[in-house]
Structures are given as structure tokens and as C-alpha cells.
């Protein structure tokens, strides 16, 4: 025991001495550092002495890499700060640090390793290390077992690439790094490949690398053997099609700021608050400019549009999906979602994909709503009708039957409705009559889903419906002749949609007119198609602006008409007032001539004449002249009612449709559209009871599972706990009174018998015994 205690004392004394030495060394180096910053040429010898001490400590670290070394970390940090002034003398310093980390990557002490890497990052910030060499060195450290260090490296790489592409794009360096990342994804370990792919995704999102090459490098991750890399690549290509940059005006953002900061409407307006609002408006304008720059840099295209050959890519991905049947189901779903999105976006033809999904489409299968959405999204007009009929028969047989539950019926009908919106000529007359038969189903969700199919055919092809279901517009068969075909022959489009806009633009530039259309003269490139899409968007924006201008003109015209009417009313009022004044003066003269005796007789006659005047007035209302004052007032009221309708009620009526179109402008099908099912009150109660019965335990342990049977009776105490307090208050008071009475009686009996004495008597007896 004595030997162990002595050993511990020696260790503690050594540690104290070592800490003091480190503290003294740090004070000397800080003083020297300040001198070097002022005059580096005067302190060369002192710096070289520190370099010799560095070499000694470097050898000690090689011998014991797992042990912490405070002196080495202090000297290394000093040299990283001073290396700018002594580039030739400290060339070996950078190579030594890199070799040390490469050889002892996981065996080095954690704190010492982090300080060495901070020194290297500082040297890269001062441009003493080349960027490509530094990024290659740091990428290999993603396999290190230190989470904080990996996070630091990840952020530094993104920041460094952003910095040397800030003023102008360094294409040569970007190509070198991209080629290196391709090799990492193919050959290196899982952790390094995953982090490299995450770096590419983050650079794409920040608009640093948004080229076609970057997107195709990420897309190659879909064919990797590791399932994590597959999911990363698939989710990236899917999510980039759904995220949109929403641009808001500066006034809207300023209003939001006012709602947050000044919630009280009756705030006193001061100069400080006005200046604050102006500042916020300026910040909102800056944000808006940044968002516009992002849109301009991206060109409004998604990552799926930048894939080189989408047909070959989709076929390869589908072959990979069929080969790996033992793959996780989440990976399969992601791959199916990506294939369906590619087919929808590029109008591809991959017919075996529909038979593959058909295997998974059953009422009891997992994530069936997602599979329905993927199937509906992958259908378009250019697919032949005969190839899709077996899948639709399968859906009708499995999901739309009298044996099926109500939820499966609604799911099947809504899924077919989404398919019909993409391919409206896919169903026959027999299938349509069978599906519309469910309008009379007792459940509201099923009947609404069937009615949506009926309304779809009323708008697109009412000839397939019975006469009683067509509606008032299409009751007669003569009106339908020549408009709709029985065989559903698809109209062939001639030319390219939007090529006229490109031709007009080129004619304006060259001041010439082409005799032949542009798509016949030459083959259009990808850049031409991008330009066509941009011109289409420009045309749509101009159309919307014209509509707004027309509405403003209408409102201005209405206001001018109202002002003219008011002026006419004022002129008429003046004329009528003059006539009334003349009449009143004549009546007053006559009334003065009349005697006071006739006053009573006139009152009686007036009472009898009032009834006749009322009848006369009612007759006049029917025969009003069109130029009278009353008609003008009525027209004014009608105009006001119409203006109120245009502003309030019409916007509320069309608000739901506008929201739907804004949320889903590209025609994607979602799980929520198919799983719309409103449950009844009885079903909601039943679900709540099941959740209470089958409630999951929390993470920590709560003792053994004591489950009671369904028919086991609860105790009286448990029943009392559930009752309200006011019902139990009187009973509890009675119980307490009874208990107190019983206790007092027992004490009296025991005192009489001599068993127990009161507290004061017992204390007196104890004192007497002690004395």
C-alpha cells in the first residue's frame, strides 16, 4: 500500500511541474508572438530556437501518440500564426503535421488531433496550402472516429469551395475536385463516400455547383451498393422537384414584421418606429434580390432536367431495382418514386414498370397509398391504352368490390380518378358504368369519390355516359356529333410547342423573316429548349399583367360613371328645391286667407285622404319612368353590390381552386390525395379506445407489465378517484368525523382501564422516576 501511495504522489508532483512548465512556455511564446508581428526580421534566431524545441517534441509525440502533449500543441499553434513571415524556413512544418495525422489518424489523442487540424486550417486560410491538396487531405479524415471533427471538416470544405468561386468560377479546380469525388464514391469506404455525396448536395443547394456534371455525379449514387448512399441520391432528385423559391414583395414582409413586433393596433406612431419599418423594407428588398439571383442562376430548371439521358438512366435504375429483390422496402419505394417522377417529367416509355408495381398493389400490402401515387404519377397521354388495361383491371378487381372495406373503396376510386386526369381515354364504357354505380353507396367518402369520376367524364367525354347522367348541357345526342370520337383517336400535334417564340426572337435579332419553320431548318439543342421554356414563362407573365390592367380600367370606368351620376343627382335636386319653394309660398298665402273655424274640418278630411294617397303611391311605383331619380339610385346600389361581389365573394369562391393549382403546379400525385377519408364519430371513438388499450410504453422501464383482463372489476378506491371533487366532498367529511369519534371513544376507554395515560401525565411520572 505504501508503494502505491508513493507512486501516486510522484505522478501528481510530475503533473504539477509539467503544468507549470507549459504555463511558463506559453507566456514566453505569447510575448515573442507580439514582437514577431511588429518586426519579423529582427527575431529570426529566436523563432529558430522554437523550431528546434518543436522537433524534440515532435519525436516524443511519434513515440506516444495516445498521450497528450501540451508543449507540442502550444508550439504548433505559434508556428501556424507566424508561418507567413518565414515561408522558406517552415516548409517542413506543414508536411510533418500532415504525415503525423495520416499515420496516426485514430490512435492520436483527441484533443491534440483537433488542435493540429485547426493549425492546418489556419495555414489554408493564409493560402500557404493549395486548395486541392487540402480538400483531398480532409476528405480522407471522414473515416475518423470523432463526430465534432467531422462536422468541422464538412463545414470548412463547403466554405473553402465557396470562397475560391466567389469572384469568378475556377473551372479547372472545380473539375479536379469533382473527378476526385467520383473516385471516392466508387472506390472508397462507406463513410467517406456518404460525406462526399453530402458535400455535393450542399453545394448544389447553395448555388455554388449547379452544373449538369454535379447533378449527374449525385445521380450515380443511385447505383451504389450501400443503401444509405442510394437513399441520399434518390431523395435529392425527388426533393429538388418539389421545393420552389417563393418570392414575396417587400411590403408583405414589412407587414409581417409589423404584425410580429407591433401586435397592438393602437400603437402611437413615432419616428423611431417609422425608421424601423423602413429598415425592414430595405432588408426585404435585399432578400428578394437574392432570391431572384438564385432563380436566374438556376434558370428555373430542376435537377431531373439536367440528367444527360433520362431514358437510359431510368432503364438502368429499373434493372437495378429488379435485381436486388432482397433490398429494404424503404429503398425500393424511393427508387420507384424516382422512376415515376422521371417518367412524368420526361414522358418516358417504360412499360414493364407498371407490371412491377402491380405485384405490390393489394389492399393489405404496406404503404399502399404511396404505391398508388407512384402509379398515377407515372402515367401520361403518350402511353398506349392497351398496355395499361391489365393494371386497371387489377385495380378494379382488388380495390373496388362489394367485399372491400370503405377505406379501400375510396382509395381505389380516388386512385383511378388521378389516373384519368393524366390519361382520360383509358377506361371503357362498361368500366365507367360500374364505377359510377357507387354514387348511391351509403358511405359519404365512397359516393364523393365516384361522383368525382362522373364529373370528370361530364367535362371531357359525356358521350360515354347515359343520357340521364350527362347533365342539362349534353342531354341531346345531336350536340355531341363531331366533337367526340368513339374510338378515342388522339390528335397528332404538328411541330414543337413554343418554337414560334424562338423564331420571332431570332427574326428580331437578324431583321429577317424565315420562309421555313425553325424546327424544320435545323435540329434544336438543349439550350434552344431552355430558351423556349423561358419565353413561355415570359408570355404567361405578360398575359397576367394584361388581365390586371383590364381589371383596373374597368374599376376606373365604373368610378367615373358613379361620379357623373352624382353630379346629375345634385343638378336635379337643385331644380326640385326651387319648385318646392315656389309651391310652399303660394300655399302659405292661401292658408293665411282661410279662417280659424275651418281648421278642424281640414284635419278630419286629411285623415280620410291619407289612405287614398297610399294607394296612389303604390300605383306610381309600377309606372316609374326610366329617367327618374329612383331608377338611378337602384342602379347605383346594384353597382355597389357587384363591386362587393368582385372583391369578396368571388375571391372566396375561387380561393380553394387557386390554392390547389399553386400547391401542385407540375401535376404531381401525393399520398394525401388518395388517402382522403373522413371518419365517422363511431369510428373515431373506436380508434381512441384501441389506442388506450394498446398504448405503447415510454423509453424508460416502468416495472412489470400488469395487464388486467377486460372483465376484471375495478376497486372502489379507483372509482372514487375518477369522480369529481364536489360529489365526494360531503362523503369525505362524514368519514373523517366518524373516524375522529371512534378514536376519541377508544382513548377514553383505555384511560378508564389504566392502559394509556395522557401525554402530560406520562411526562410527570418519568420525572418522578428519574429523581
XYZ file of C-alpha atoms in Angstrom, residues 47 214 233 255 317 485 506 572-573 642:
10
model
C 11.997 31.593 -33.894
C -22.639 17.950 -60.457
C -29.219 10.349 -54.105
C -46.425 43.866 -42.875
C -32.391 2.167 -62.364
C -64.830 10.161 -81.113
C -34.202 35.304 -83.858
C -81.859 67.656 -60.289
C -82.037 68.255 -56.533
C -71.474 43.867 -57.988
